[in-house]
PDB file of C-alpha atoms in Angstrom:
ATOM      1  CA  LEU A  18       0.000   0.000   0.000  1.00 50.00           C
ATOM      2  CA  ARG A  19       2.830   2.408   0.804  1.00 60.00           C
ATOM      3  CA  ALA A  20       4.304   1.694  -2.632  1.00 62.00           C
ATOM      4  CA  ARG A  21       0.997   2.884  -4.103  1.00 72.00           C
ATOM      5  CA  LEU A  22       0.364  -0.477  -5.729  1.00 78.00           C
ATOM      6  CA  SER A  23      -3.281  -1.434  -5.784  1.00 86.00           C
ATOM      7  CA  PRO A  24      -4.075  -4.571  -3.757  1.00 84.00           C
ATOM      8  CA  PHE A  25      -6.777  -5.262  -6.338  1.00 88.00           C
ATOM      9  CA  ASN A  26      -4.327  -5.663  -9.213  1.00 87.00           C
ATOM     10  CA  ASN A  27      -3.000  -9.069  -8.339  1.00 80.00           C
ATOM     11  CA  ARG A  28      -2.842 -12.334 -10.257  1.00 75.00           C
ATOM     12  CA  TRP A  29      -1.283 -14.537  -7.628  1.00 74.00           C
ATOM     13  CA  CYS A  30      -3.656 -17.345  -8.576  1.00 74.00           C
ATOM     14  CA  GLU A  31      -2.053 -17.380 -12.058  1.00 76.00           C
ATOM     15  CA  PRO A  32       1.686 -17.978 -11.474  1.00 80.00           C
ATOM     16  CA  TYR A  33       3.948 -18.073 -14.517  1.00 81.00           C
ATOM     17  CA  ASN A  34       4.869 -21.582 -15.611  1.00 85.00           C
ATOM     18  CA  PHE A  35       8.656 -21.633 -16.021  1.00 90.00           C
ATOM     19  CA  THR A  36       8.676 -25.341 -16.952  1.00 90.00           C
ATOM     20  CA  PRO A  37       5.743 -25.876 -19.346  1.00 88.00           C
ATOM     21  CA  ASP A  38       7.325 -29.085 -20.673  1.00 91.00           C
ATOM     22  CA  HIS A  39       6.715 -30.631 -17.253  1.00 89.00           C
ATOM     23  CA  GLY A  40       2.990 -29.886 -17.132  1.00 86.00           C
ATOM     24  CA  SER A  41       0.742 -27.179 -15.736  1.00 83.00           C
ATOM     25  CA  VAL A  42       1.233 -25.306 -12.480  1.00 81.00           C
ATOM     26  CA  ALA A  43      -0.508 -26.997  -9.548  1.00 79.00           C
ATOM     27  CA  LEU A  44      -2.018 -24.686  -6.932  1.00 78.00           C
ATOM     28  CA  LEU A  45      -2.408 -25.495  -3.266  1.00 77.00           C
ATOM     29  CA  PRO A  46      -5.975 -25.765  -1.953  1.00 75.00           C
ATOM     30  CA  ALA A  47      -7.553 -22.476  -0.902  1.00 68.00           C
ATOM     31  CA  GLY A  48      -7.036 -21.889   2.809  1.00 70.00           C
ATOM     32  CA  THR A  49      -3.667 -23.656   2.993  1.00 75.00           C
ATOM     33  CA  LEU A  50      -1.559 -21.998   5.703  1.00 73.00           C
ATOM     34  CA  TYR A  51       2.101 -21.260   5.154  1.00 73.00           C
ATOM     35  CA  THR A  52       2.824 -23.143   8.365  1.00 74.00           C
ATOM     36  CA  SER A  53       1.772 -26.312   6.545  1.00 78.00           C
ATOM     37  CA  LEU A  54       4.825 -25.889   4.323  1.00 82.00           C
ATOM     38  CA  LEU A  55       7.317 -23.876   6.367  1.00 81.00           C
ATOM     39  CA  ARG A  56       8.291 -23.548   9.982  1.00 83.00           C
ATOM     40  CA  PRO A  57       6.706 -20.480  11.592  1.00 81.00           C
ATOM     41  CA  LEU A  58       9.077 -17.512  11.416  1.00 82.00           C
ATOM     42  CA  SER A  59       8.706 -17.033  15.166  1.00 85.00           C
ATOM     43  CA  GLN A  60      10.382 -20.427  15.631  1.00 87.00           C
ATOM     44  CA  VAL A  61      13.156 -19.769  13.127  1.00 87.00           C
ATOM     45  CA  CYS A  62      13.939 -16.241  14.381  1.00 86.00           C
ATOM     46  CA  PRO A  63      12.271 -15.806  17.786  1.00 86.00           C
ATOM     47  CA  GLN A  64      14.349 -12.654  18.333  1.00 85.00           C
ATOM     48  CA  LEU A  65      12.449 -10.979  15.463  1.00 84.00           C
ATOM     49  CA  LEU A  66       8.890 -11.659  16.536  1.00 82.00           C
ATOM     50  CA  SER A  67       6.881 -13.648  19.028  1.00 86.00           C
ATOM     51  CA  ALA A  68       4.530 -16.498  18.203  1.00 83.00           C
ATOM     52  CA  GLU A  69       1.637 -14.404  19.500  1.00 83.00           C
ATOM     53  CA  TYR A  70       2.408 -11.533  17.137  1.00 81.00           C
ATOM     54  CA  GLU A  71       2.921 -13.833  14.161  1.00 77.00           C
ATOM     55  CA  HIS A  72      -0.445 -15.429  14.805  1.00 74.00           C
ATOM     56  CA  SER A  73      -2.140 -12.036  15.119  1.00 73.00           C
ATOM     57  CA  VAL A  74      -0.934 -10.868  11.686  1.00 69.00           C
ATOM     58  CA  ALA A  75      -1.242 -14.190   9.859  1.00 65.00           C
ATOM     59  CA  ASP A  76      -4.476 -13.117   8.128  1.00 63.00           C
ATOM     60  CA  ALA A  77      -3.681  -9.416   7.875  1.00 65.00           C
ATOM     61  CA  CYS A  78      -2.624  -9.402   4.226  1.00 70.00           C
ATOM     62  CA  PRO A  79      -4.192  -6.357   2.510  1.00 72.00           C
ATOM     63  CA  VAL A  80      -4.419  -8.154  -0.829  1.00 79.00           C
ATOM     64  CA  PRO A  81      -7.816  -9.821  -1.418  1.00 80.00           C
ATOM     65  CA  ARG A  82      -7.527 -13.596  -1.821  1.00 80.00           C
ATOM     66  CA  THR A  83      -8.667 -14.205  -5.388  1.00 84.00           C
ATOM     67  CA  LEU A  84      -9.208 -17.773  -6.593  1.00 82.00           C
ATOM     68  CA  GLY A  85      -9.027 -17.349 -10.380  1.00 83.00           C
ATOM     69  CA  LEU A  86     -11.361 -18.526 -13.117  1.00 82.00           C
ATOM     70  CA  HIS A  87     -10.066 -22.091 -13.023  1.00 78.00           C
ATOM     71  CA  ALA A  88     -10.980 -22.604  -9.353  1.00 75.00           C
ATOM     72  CA  VAL A  89     -14.711 -21.917  -9.622  1.00 80.00           C
ATOM     73  CA  ALA A  90     -17.137 -24.394 -11.177  1.00 81.00           C
ATOM     74  CA  ALA A  91     -18.776 -23.114 -14.348  1.00 82.00           C
ATOM     75  CA  ASP A  92     -22.295 -23.865 -13.096  1.00 86.00           C
ATOM     76  CA  ILE A  93     -22.056 -21.599 -10.021  1.00 89.00           C
ATOM     77  CA  GLU A  94     -23.872 -18.272 -10.386  1.00 92.00           C
ATOM     78  CA  ARG A  95     -21.519 -15.375 -11.066  1.00 93.00           C
ATOM     79  CA  GLY A  96     -21.846 -11.677 -10.428  1.00 94.00           C
ATOM     80  CA  PHE A  97     -19.928  -8.506 -11.166  1.00 95.00           C
ATOM     81  CA  LEU A  98     -19.607  -5.631  -8.712  1.00 94.00           C
ATOM     82  CA  LEU A  99     -18.188  -2.217  -9.565  1.00 94.00           C
ATOM     83  CA  LEU A 100     -17.129   0.320  -6.952  1.00 92.00           C
ATOM     84  CA  LEU A 101     -17.286   3.821  -8.405  1.00 91.00           C
ATOM     85  CA  PRO A 102     -14.754   6.616  -7.709  1.00 88.00           C
ATOM     86  CA  ARG A 103     -16.317   8.153  -4.611  1.00 82.00           C
ATOM     87  CA  CYS A 104     -16.431   4.888  -2.680  1.00 82.00           C
ATOM     88  CA  VAL A 105     -13.098   3.314  -3.673  1.00 81.00           C
ATOM     89  CA  PRO A 106     -11.639   4.165  -0.204  1.00 82.00           C
ATOM     90  CA  ASN A 107     -14.169   1.690   1.232  1.00 82.00           C
ATOM     91  CA  ALA A 108     -13.277  -1.026  -1.245  1.00 85.00           C
ATOM     92  CA  LEU A 109     -11.118  -3.284   0.935  1.00 85.00           C
ATOM     93  CA  ARG A 110     -13.589  -3.214   3.818  1.00 84.00           C
ATOM     94  CA  TRP A 111     -16.534  -3.947   1.549  1.00 84.00           C
ATOM     95  CA  VAL A 112     -14.749  -6.752  -0.293  1.00 84.00           C
ATOM     96  CA  ARG A 113     -13.836  -8.428   2.993  1.00 81.00           C
ATOM     97  CA  SER A 114     -17.481  -8.274   4.062  1.00 82.00           C
ATOM     98  CA  LEU A 115     -18.374 -10.286   0.950  1.00 82.00           C
ATOM     99  CA  THR A 116     -15.805 -13.019   1.453  1.00 76.00           C
ATOM    100  CA  GLU A 117     -15.828 -13.466   5.227  1.00 70.00           C
ATOM    101  CA  GLU A 118     -17.908 -16.220   6.754  1.00 57.00           C
ATOM    102  CA  GLY A 119     -21.043 -15.255   8.588  1.00 51.00           C
ATOM    103  CA  GLY A 120     -24.240 -13.437   7.800  1.00 54.00           C
ATOM    104  CA  GLY A 121     -25.582 -16.292   5.732  1.00 61.00           C
ATOM    105  CA  PHE A 122     -23.635 -15.339   2.609  1.00 67.00           C
ATOM    106  CA  GLU A 123     -20.057 -15.984   1.560  1.00 73.00           C
ATOM    107  CA  CYS A 124     -18.944 -15.546  -2.025  1.00 83.00           C
ATOM    108  CA  LYS A 125     -15.865 -16.741  -3.853  1.00 86.00           C
ATOM    109  CA  LEU A 126     -13.757 -13.857  -5.114  1.00 88.00           C
ATOM    110  CA  ILE A 127     -12.707 -14.851  -8.627  1.00 90.00           C
ATOM    111  CA  ARG A 128     -10.663 -11.793  -9.610  1.00 91.00           C
ATOM    112  CA  THR A 129     -10.368  -8.077  -8.991  1.00 92.00           C
ATOM    113  CA  LYS A 130      -8.909  -5.083 -10.779  1.00 93.00           C
ATOM    114  CA  GLU A 131      -8.460  -1.373 -10.157  1.00 93.00           C
ATOM    115  CA  TYR A 132      -8.151   1.309 -12.816  1.00 93.00           C
ATOM    116  CA  SER A 133      -6.714   4.672 -11.825  1.00 91.00           C
ATOM    117  CA  THR A 134      -8.866   6.216 -14.562  1.00 91.00           C
ATOM    118  CA  VAL A 135     -10.794   5.097 -17.640  1.00 93.00           C
ATOM    119  CA  PRO A 136     -11.885   6.947 -20.800  1.00 94.00           C
ATOM    120  CA  LEU A 137     -15.556   7.846 -21.100  1.00 95.00           C
ATOM    121  CA  ALA A 138     -15.829   5.531 -24.126  1.00 95.00           C
ATOM    122  CA  PHE A 139     -14.640   2.587 -22.008  1.00 95.00           C
ATOM    123  CA  ALA A 140     -17.161   3.422 -19.278  1.00 95.00           C
ATOM    124  CA  GLN A 141     -19.970   3.709 -21.837  1.00 95.00           C
ATOM    125  CA  GLN A 142     -19.096   0.283 -23.197  1.00 95.00           C
ATOM    126  CA  LEU A 143     -18.947  -1.129 -19.672  1.00 95.00           C
ATOM    127  CA  PHE A 144     -22.489   0.060 -18.878  1.00 95.00           C
ATOM    128  CA  ALA A 145     -23.936  -0.734 -22.310  1.00 94.00           C
ATOM    129  CA  GLN A 146     -26.628  -3.010 -20.833  1.00 93.00           C
ATOM    130  CA  SER A 147     -27.614  -0.702 -17.965  1.00 91.00           C
ATOM    131  CA  GLY A 148     -30.743   1.427 -18.071  1.00 86.00           C
ATOM    132  CA  SER A 149     -28.769   4.336 -16.565  1.00 87.00           C
ATOM    133  CA  ARG A 150     -25.688   3.870 -18.739  1.00 88.00           C
ATOM    134  CA  ARG A 151     -25.123   7.546 -19.581  1.00 91.00           C
ATOM    135  CA  LYS A 152     -25.125   8.778 -15.975  1.00 91.00           C
ATOM    136  CA  LEU A 153     -23.151   5.786 -14.686  1.00 92.00           C
ATOM    137  CA  ALA A 154     -20.552   6.117 -17.425  1.00 93.00           C
ATOM    138  CA  GLU A 155     -20.004   9.769 -16.536  1.00 93.00           C
ATOM    139  CA  LEU A 156     -19.510   8.878 -12.878  1.00 91.00           C
ATOM    140  CA  ALA A 157     -17.174   5.989 -13.707  1.00 92.00           C
ATOM    141  CA  SER A 158     -14.924   8.156 -15.889  1.00 93.00           C
ATOM    142  CA  LYS A 159     -14.182  10.617 -13.075  1.00 91.00           C
ATOM    143  CA  GLY A 160     -11.632   8.615 -11.109  1.00 91.00           C
ATOM    144  CA  ARG A 161     -10.538   5.248  -9.759  1.00 91.00           C
ATOM    145  CA  LEU A 162     -12.651   2.143 -10.347  1.00 93.00           C
ATOM    146  CA  VAL A 163     -12.525  -1.206  -8.582  1.00 93.00           C
ATOM    147  CA  GLY A 164     -14.289  -4.115 -10.222  1.00 94.00           C
ATOM    148  CA  MET A 165     -14.627  -7.690  -9.086  1.00 93.00           C
ATOM    149  CA  GLN A 166     -16.043 -10.918 -10.404  1.00 93.00           C
ATOM    150  CA  VAL A 167     -17.525 -13.187  -7.751  1.00 92.00           C
ATOM    151  CA  ALA A 168     -19.357 -16.491  -7.566  1.00 92.00           C
ATOM    152  CA  ALA A 169     -21.957 -17.876  -5.161  1.00 89.00           C
ATOM    153  CA  GLU A 170     -25.457 -19.229  -5.331  1.00 89.00           C
ATOM    154  CA  GLY A 171     -27.807 -16.249  -5.271  1.00 90.00           C
ATOM    155  CA  CYS A 172     -24.972 -13.756  -5.666  1.00 91.00           C
ATOM    156  CA  LEU A 173     -26.806 -11.527  -8.178  1.00 93.00           C
ATOM    157  CA  ASN A 174     -29.536 -10.753  -5.638  1.00 92.00           C
ATOM    158  CA  GLU A 175     -27.082 -10.431  -2.771  1.00 90.00           C
ATOM    159  CA  LEU A 176     -24.776  -8.076  -4.675  1.00 92.00           C
ATOM    160  CA  ALA A 177     -27.767  -5.929  -5.636  1.00 93.00           C
ATOM    161  CA  ARG A 178     -28.791  -5.758  -1.967  1.00 91.00           C
ATOM    162  CA  ARG A 179     -25.274  -4.854  -0.870  1.00 89.00           C
ATOM    163  CA  ALA A 180     -24.888  -2.193  -3.575  1.00 91.00           C
ATOM    164  CA  THR A 181     -28.175  -0.608  -2.516  1.00 91.00           C
ATOM    165  CA  ALA A 182     -27.070  -0.545   1.127  1.00 88.00           C
ATOM    166  CA  TRP A 183     -23.627   0.842   0.305  1.00 88.00           C
ATOM    167  CA  ASN A 184     -25.124   3.560  -1.893  1.00 87.00           C
ATOM    168  CA  ALA A 185     -27.379   4.549   1.006  1.00 87.00           C
ATOM    169  CA  ASP A 186     -24.449   4.570   3.435  1.00 83.00           C
ATOM    170  CA  ALA A 187     -22.324   6.674   1.090  1.00 79.00           C
ATOM    171  CA  GLY A 188     -25.029   9.340   0.842  1.00 75.00           C
ATOM    172  CA  GLY A 189     -24.605  12.289  -1.480  1.00 70.00           C
ATOM    173  CA  SER A 190     -25.546  12.297  -5.121  1.00 68.00           C
ATOM    174  CA  GLY A 191     -24.727   9.597  -7.632  1.00 72.00           C
ATOM    175  CA  ALA A 192     -24.019   5.906  -7.232  1.00 81.00           C
ATOM    176  CA  ALA A 193     -21.138   4.583  -5.155  1.00 88.00           C
ATOM    177  CA  ALA A 194     -21.484   0.935  -6.141  1.00 91.00           C
ATOM    178  CA  TYR A 195     -23.127  -0.905  -9.015  1.00 93.00           C
ATOM    179  CA  SER A 196     -23.862  -4.595  -9.473  1.00 94.00           C
ATOM    180  CA  ALA A 197     -24.691  -6.347 -12.719  1.00 94.00           C
ATOM    181  CA  ALA A 198     -28.421  -7.045 -12.807  1.00 93.00           C
ATOM    182  CA  SER A 199     -28.342 -10.288 -14.793  1.00 94.00           C
ATOM    183  CA  ILE A 200     -26.083 -13.150 -15.815  1.00 93.00           C
ATOM    184  CA  SER A 201     -25.854 -11.595 -19.266  1.00 95.00           C
ATOM    185  CA  GLU A 202     -24.812  -8.193 -17.916  1.00 95.00           C
ATOM    186  CA  CYS A 203     -22.323  -9.836 -15.566  1.00 94.00           C
ATOM    187  CA  ALA A 204     -20.677 -11.644 -18.480  1.00 94.00           C
ATOM    188  CA  HIS A 205     -20.606  -8.432 -20.520  1.00 95.00           C
ATOM    189  CA  MET A 206     -19.136  -6.252 -17.757  1.00 95.00           C
ATOM    190  CA  SER A 207     -16.563  -8.884 -16.792  1.00 94.00           C
ATOM    191  CA  HIS A 208     -15.496  -9.222 -20.421  1.00 94.00           C
ATOM    192  CA  ILE A 209     -15.041  -5.468 -20.858  1.00 95.00           C
ATOM    193  CA  PHE A 210     -13.446  -4.799 -17.474  1.00 95.00           C
ATOM    194  CA  PHE A 211     -10.878  -7.615 -17.670  1.00 92.00           C
ATOM    195  CA  ALA A 212     -10.321  -7.524 -21.455  1.00 89.00           C
ATOM    196  CA  ALA A 213      -6.854  -5.964 -21.272  1.00 80.00           C
ATOM    197  CA  GLU A 214      -5.786  -8.411 -18.563  1.00 78.00           C
ATOM    198  CA  ASP A 215      -7.098 -11.389 -20.508  1.00 74.00           C
ATOM    199  CA  SER A 216      -5.395 -10.272 -23.732  1.00 72.00           C
ATOM    200  CA  GLY A 217      -2.094  -9.481 -22.080  1.00 65.00           C
ATOM    201  CA  THR A 218      -2.286  -5.762 -22.902  1.00 63.00           C
ATOM    202  CA  GLU A 219      -2.973  -4.457 -19.389  1.00 61.00           C
ATOM    203  CA  HIS A 220      -3.249  -0.764 -18.647  1.00 50.00           C
ATOM    204  CA  THR A 221      -4.246   1.071 -15.473  1.00 48.00           C
TER     205      THR A 221
END
């Protein structure tokens, strides 16, 4: 965060395969702790940190844990959530509320991305299937955007409910969050938002 790198621009679920002749990269199961593979640092260098402190920061990584497209079954309902410029400071807190257990809903975070700015034409294309596309596109082109693709049964309805609540909490004029209203719109927005990443021509 201090290096001004966005925690939402990560592809740690897609490591580069340096030895393709030996097969594909195998990922560890989600939730695997580093202590399953390595000795805790507090045991290796107890003079650096205590076991209590290491345990307290074990889950404090600011980077959202994305699973990647390959890790989510194709038949699970998918949604797309966009956080507009005026609510991006709340993004990490809101994303964690989606992926943490409890409250009767827990989604799988497939992938995330942040743009520092986007052209109006890009925003118009992004909201092409929305009934308020002109107004939303204008808002989206005014600053940073955070988008995320998620999966969970009933996630379209849940994301719509969350977006409504977050917009109410943000107050003021204009939307703070927007969720795709249908499977079709989710597919469209995901395709547009992650197109540069998928094609290998990323820009931020």
